[in-house]
mmCIF file of C-alpha atoms in Angstrom:
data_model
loop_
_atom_site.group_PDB
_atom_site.id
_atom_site.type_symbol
_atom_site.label_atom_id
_atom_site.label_comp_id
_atom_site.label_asym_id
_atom_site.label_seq_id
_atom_site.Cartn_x
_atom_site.Cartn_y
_atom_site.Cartn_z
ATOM 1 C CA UNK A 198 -41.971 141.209 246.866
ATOM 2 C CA UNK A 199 -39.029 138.664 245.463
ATOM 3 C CA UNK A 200 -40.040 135.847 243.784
ATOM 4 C CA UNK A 201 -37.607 132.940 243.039
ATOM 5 C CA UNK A 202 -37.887 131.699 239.614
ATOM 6 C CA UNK A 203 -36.776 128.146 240.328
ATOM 7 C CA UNK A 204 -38.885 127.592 243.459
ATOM 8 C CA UNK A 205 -41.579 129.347 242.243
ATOM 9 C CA UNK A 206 -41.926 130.853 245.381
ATOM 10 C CA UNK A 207 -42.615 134.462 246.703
ATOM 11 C CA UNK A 208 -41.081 135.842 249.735
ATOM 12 C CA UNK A 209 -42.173 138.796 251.924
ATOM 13 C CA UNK A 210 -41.130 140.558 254.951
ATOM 14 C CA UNK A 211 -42.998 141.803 258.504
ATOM 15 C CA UNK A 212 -42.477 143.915 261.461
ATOM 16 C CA UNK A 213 -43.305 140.533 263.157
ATOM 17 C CA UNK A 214 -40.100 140.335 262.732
ATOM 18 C CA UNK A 215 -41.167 136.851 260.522
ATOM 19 C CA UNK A 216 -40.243 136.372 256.524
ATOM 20 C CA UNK A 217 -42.889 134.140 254.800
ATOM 21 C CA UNK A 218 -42.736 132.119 251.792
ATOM 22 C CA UNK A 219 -45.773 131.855 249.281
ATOM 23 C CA UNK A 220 -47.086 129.956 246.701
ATOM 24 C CA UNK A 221 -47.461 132.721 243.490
ATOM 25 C CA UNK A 222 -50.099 130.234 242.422
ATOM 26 C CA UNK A 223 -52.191 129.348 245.481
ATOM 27 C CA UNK A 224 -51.701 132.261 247.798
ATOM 28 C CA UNK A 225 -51.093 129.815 249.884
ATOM 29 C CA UNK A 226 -48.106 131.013 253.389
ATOM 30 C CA UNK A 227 -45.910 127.557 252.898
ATOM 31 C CA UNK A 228 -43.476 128.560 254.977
ATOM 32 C CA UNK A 229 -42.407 131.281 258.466
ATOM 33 C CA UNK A 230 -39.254 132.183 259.134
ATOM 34 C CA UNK A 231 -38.396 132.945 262.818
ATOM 35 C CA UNK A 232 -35.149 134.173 264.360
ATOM 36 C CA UNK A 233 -34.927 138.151 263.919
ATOM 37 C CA UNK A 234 -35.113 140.051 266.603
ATOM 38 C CA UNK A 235 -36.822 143.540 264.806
ATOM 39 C CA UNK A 236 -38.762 143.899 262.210
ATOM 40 C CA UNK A 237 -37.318 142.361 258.711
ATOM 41 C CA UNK A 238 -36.559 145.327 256.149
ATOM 42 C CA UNK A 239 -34.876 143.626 253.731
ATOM 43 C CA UNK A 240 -34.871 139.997 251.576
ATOM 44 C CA UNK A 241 -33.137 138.746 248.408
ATOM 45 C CA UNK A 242 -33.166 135.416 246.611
ATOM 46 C CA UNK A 243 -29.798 133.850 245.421
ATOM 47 C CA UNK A 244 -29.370 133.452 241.894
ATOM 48 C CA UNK A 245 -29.909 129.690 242.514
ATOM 49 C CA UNK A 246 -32.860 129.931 244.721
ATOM 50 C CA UNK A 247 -31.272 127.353 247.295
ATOM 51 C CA UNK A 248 -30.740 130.621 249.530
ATOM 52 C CA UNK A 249 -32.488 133.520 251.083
ATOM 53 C CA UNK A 250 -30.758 136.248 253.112
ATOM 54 C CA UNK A 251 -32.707 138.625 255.260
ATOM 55 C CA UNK A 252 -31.936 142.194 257.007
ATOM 56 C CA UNK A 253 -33.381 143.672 259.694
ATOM 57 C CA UNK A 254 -33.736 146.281 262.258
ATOM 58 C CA UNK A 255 -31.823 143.780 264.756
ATOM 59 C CA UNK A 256 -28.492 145.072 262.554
ATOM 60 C CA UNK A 257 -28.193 141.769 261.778
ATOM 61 C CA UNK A 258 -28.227 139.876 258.238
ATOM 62 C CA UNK A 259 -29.137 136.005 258.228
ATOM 63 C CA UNK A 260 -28.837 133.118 255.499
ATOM 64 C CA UNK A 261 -32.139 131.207 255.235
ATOM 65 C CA UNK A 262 -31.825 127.869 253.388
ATOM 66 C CA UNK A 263 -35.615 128.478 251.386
ATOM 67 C CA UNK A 264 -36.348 124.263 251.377
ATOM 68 C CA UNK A 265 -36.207 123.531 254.872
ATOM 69 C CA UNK A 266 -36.640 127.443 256.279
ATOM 70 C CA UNK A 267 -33.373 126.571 258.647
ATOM 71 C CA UNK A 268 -31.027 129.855 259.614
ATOM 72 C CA UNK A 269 -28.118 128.820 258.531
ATOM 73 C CA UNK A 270 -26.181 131.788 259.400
ATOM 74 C CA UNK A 271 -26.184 135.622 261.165
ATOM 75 C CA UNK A 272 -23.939 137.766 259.950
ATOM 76 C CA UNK A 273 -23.875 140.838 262.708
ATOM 77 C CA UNK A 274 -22.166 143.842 262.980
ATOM 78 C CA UNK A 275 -24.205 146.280 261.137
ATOM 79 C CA UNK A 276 -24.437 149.707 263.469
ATOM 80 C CA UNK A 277 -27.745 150.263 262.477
ATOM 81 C CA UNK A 278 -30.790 148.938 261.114
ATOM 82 C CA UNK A 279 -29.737 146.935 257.849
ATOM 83 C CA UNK A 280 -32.428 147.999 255.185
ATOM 84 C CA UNK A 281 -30.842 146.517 251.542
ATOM 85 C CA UNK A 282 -29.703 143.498 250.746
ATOM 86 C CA UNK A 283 -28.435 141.974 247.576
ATOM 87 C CA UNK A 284 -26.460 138.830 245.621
ATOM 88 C CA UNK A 285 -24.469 139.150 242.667
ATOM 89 C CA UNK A 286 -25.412 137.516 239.371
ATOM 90 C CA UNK A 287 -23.204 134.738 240.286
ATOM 91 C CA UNK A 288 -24.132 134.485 243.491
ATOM 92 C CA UNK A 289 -20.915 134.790 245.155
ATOM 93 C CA UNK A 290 -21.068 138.328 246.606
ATOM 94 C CA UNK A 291 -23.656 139.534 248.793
ATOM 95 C CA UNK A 292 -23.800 142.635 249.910
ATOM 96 C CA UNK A 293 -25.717 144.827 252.980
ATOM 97 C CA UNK A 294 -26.289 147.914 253.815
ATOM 98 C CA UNK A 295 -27.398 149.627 257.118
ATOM 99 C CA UNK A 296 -29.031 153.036 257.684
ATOM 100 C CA UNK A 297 -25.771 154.538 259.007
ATOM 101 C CA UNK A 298 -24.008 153.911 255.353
ATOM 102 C CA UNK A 299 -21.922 150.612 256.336
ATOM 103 C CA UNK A 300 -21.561 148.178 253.721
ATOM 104 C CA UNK A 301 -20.617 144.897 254.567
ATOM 105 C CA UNK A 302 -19.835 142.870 251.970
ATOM 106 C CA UNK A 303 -18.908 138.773 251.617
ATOM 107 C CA UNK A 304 -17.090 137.402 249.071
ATOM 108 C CA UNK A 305 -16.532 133.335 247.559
ATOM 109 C CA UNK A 306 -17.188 132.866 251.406
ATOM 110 C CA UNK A 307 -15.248 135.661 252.956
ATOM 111 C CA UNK A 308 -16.740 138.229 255.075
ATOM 112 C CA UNK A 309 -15.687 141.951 254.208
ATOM 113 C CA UNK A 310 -16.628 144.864 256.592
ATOM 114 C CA UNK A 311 -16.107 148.842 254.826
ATOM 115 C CA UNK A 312 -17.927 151.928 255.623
ATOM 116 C CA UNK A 313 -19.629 153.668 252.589
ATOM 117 C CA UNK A 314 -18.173 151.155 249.663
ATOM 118 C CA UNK A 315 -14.733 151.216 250.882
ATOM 119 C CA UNK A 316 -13.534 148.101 252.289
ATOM 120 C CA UNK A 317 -11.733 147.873 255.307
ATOM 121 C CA UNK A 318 -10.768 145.617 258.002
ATOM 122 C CA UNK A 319 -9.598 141.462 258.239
ATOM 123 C CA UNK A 320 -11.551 139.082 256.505
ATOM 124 C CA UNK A 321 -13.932 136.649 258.665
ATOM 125 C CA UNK A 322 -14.604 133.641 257.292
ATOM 126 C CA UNK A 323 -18.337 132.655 256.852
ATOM 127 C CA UNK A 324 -19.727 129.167 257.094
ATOM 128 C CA UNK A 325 -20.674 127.462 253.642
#
């Protein structure tokens, strides 16, 4: 289960296709998350904890801004079910991966697309 050092908050993932945010301290659910279409396979925290990004088995990645639970972006493309997720330290890079070994990868705001670590493909940009 991620937890987010600076929000103090723990996040977990459903096949009710939901991502909820807890208190590590209460137990208390403060927060759902609606908007995938499958079940959610995959969450990470950004380095900052402003941001939460989400996989699923709707081959879609989304962008969760944690304080007001708002999707603030889907990333699609994936050709199957994406089931790991990550930032970078900095927080610039995050990158996907899908059960069919595509990678997509976005960089300082740049959407990447490669197959199995190679990178391929026009850039897209992303929204901030």
């Amino acid at each position: 289960m991620p937890h987010c050092g600076q929000q103090n908050l723990l996040a977990s993932v459903s096949a009710d296709r939901t991502i909820k945010l807890w208190s590590p301290h209460t137990g208390q659910c403060l927060k759902t998350l609606y908007g995938h279409g499958s079940w959610v396979w995959a969450i990470a925290f950004s380095p900052d904890s402003n941001f939460l990004a989400s996989g699923s088995y709707d081959h879609t990645v989304k962008i969760w801004d944690v304080h007001s639970g708002e999707c603030l972006q889907t990333l699609p493309g994936h050709p199957g079910c994406v089931l790991a997720i990550a930032f970078s330290p900095d927080g610039k890079t995050l990158i996907s991966n899908s059960a069919v070994a595509r990678m997509k990868q976005s960089i300082a705001g740049i959407l990447l697309q490669g197959n199995a670590g190679q990178l391929y493909g026009q850039p897209v940009p992303m929204k901030a």
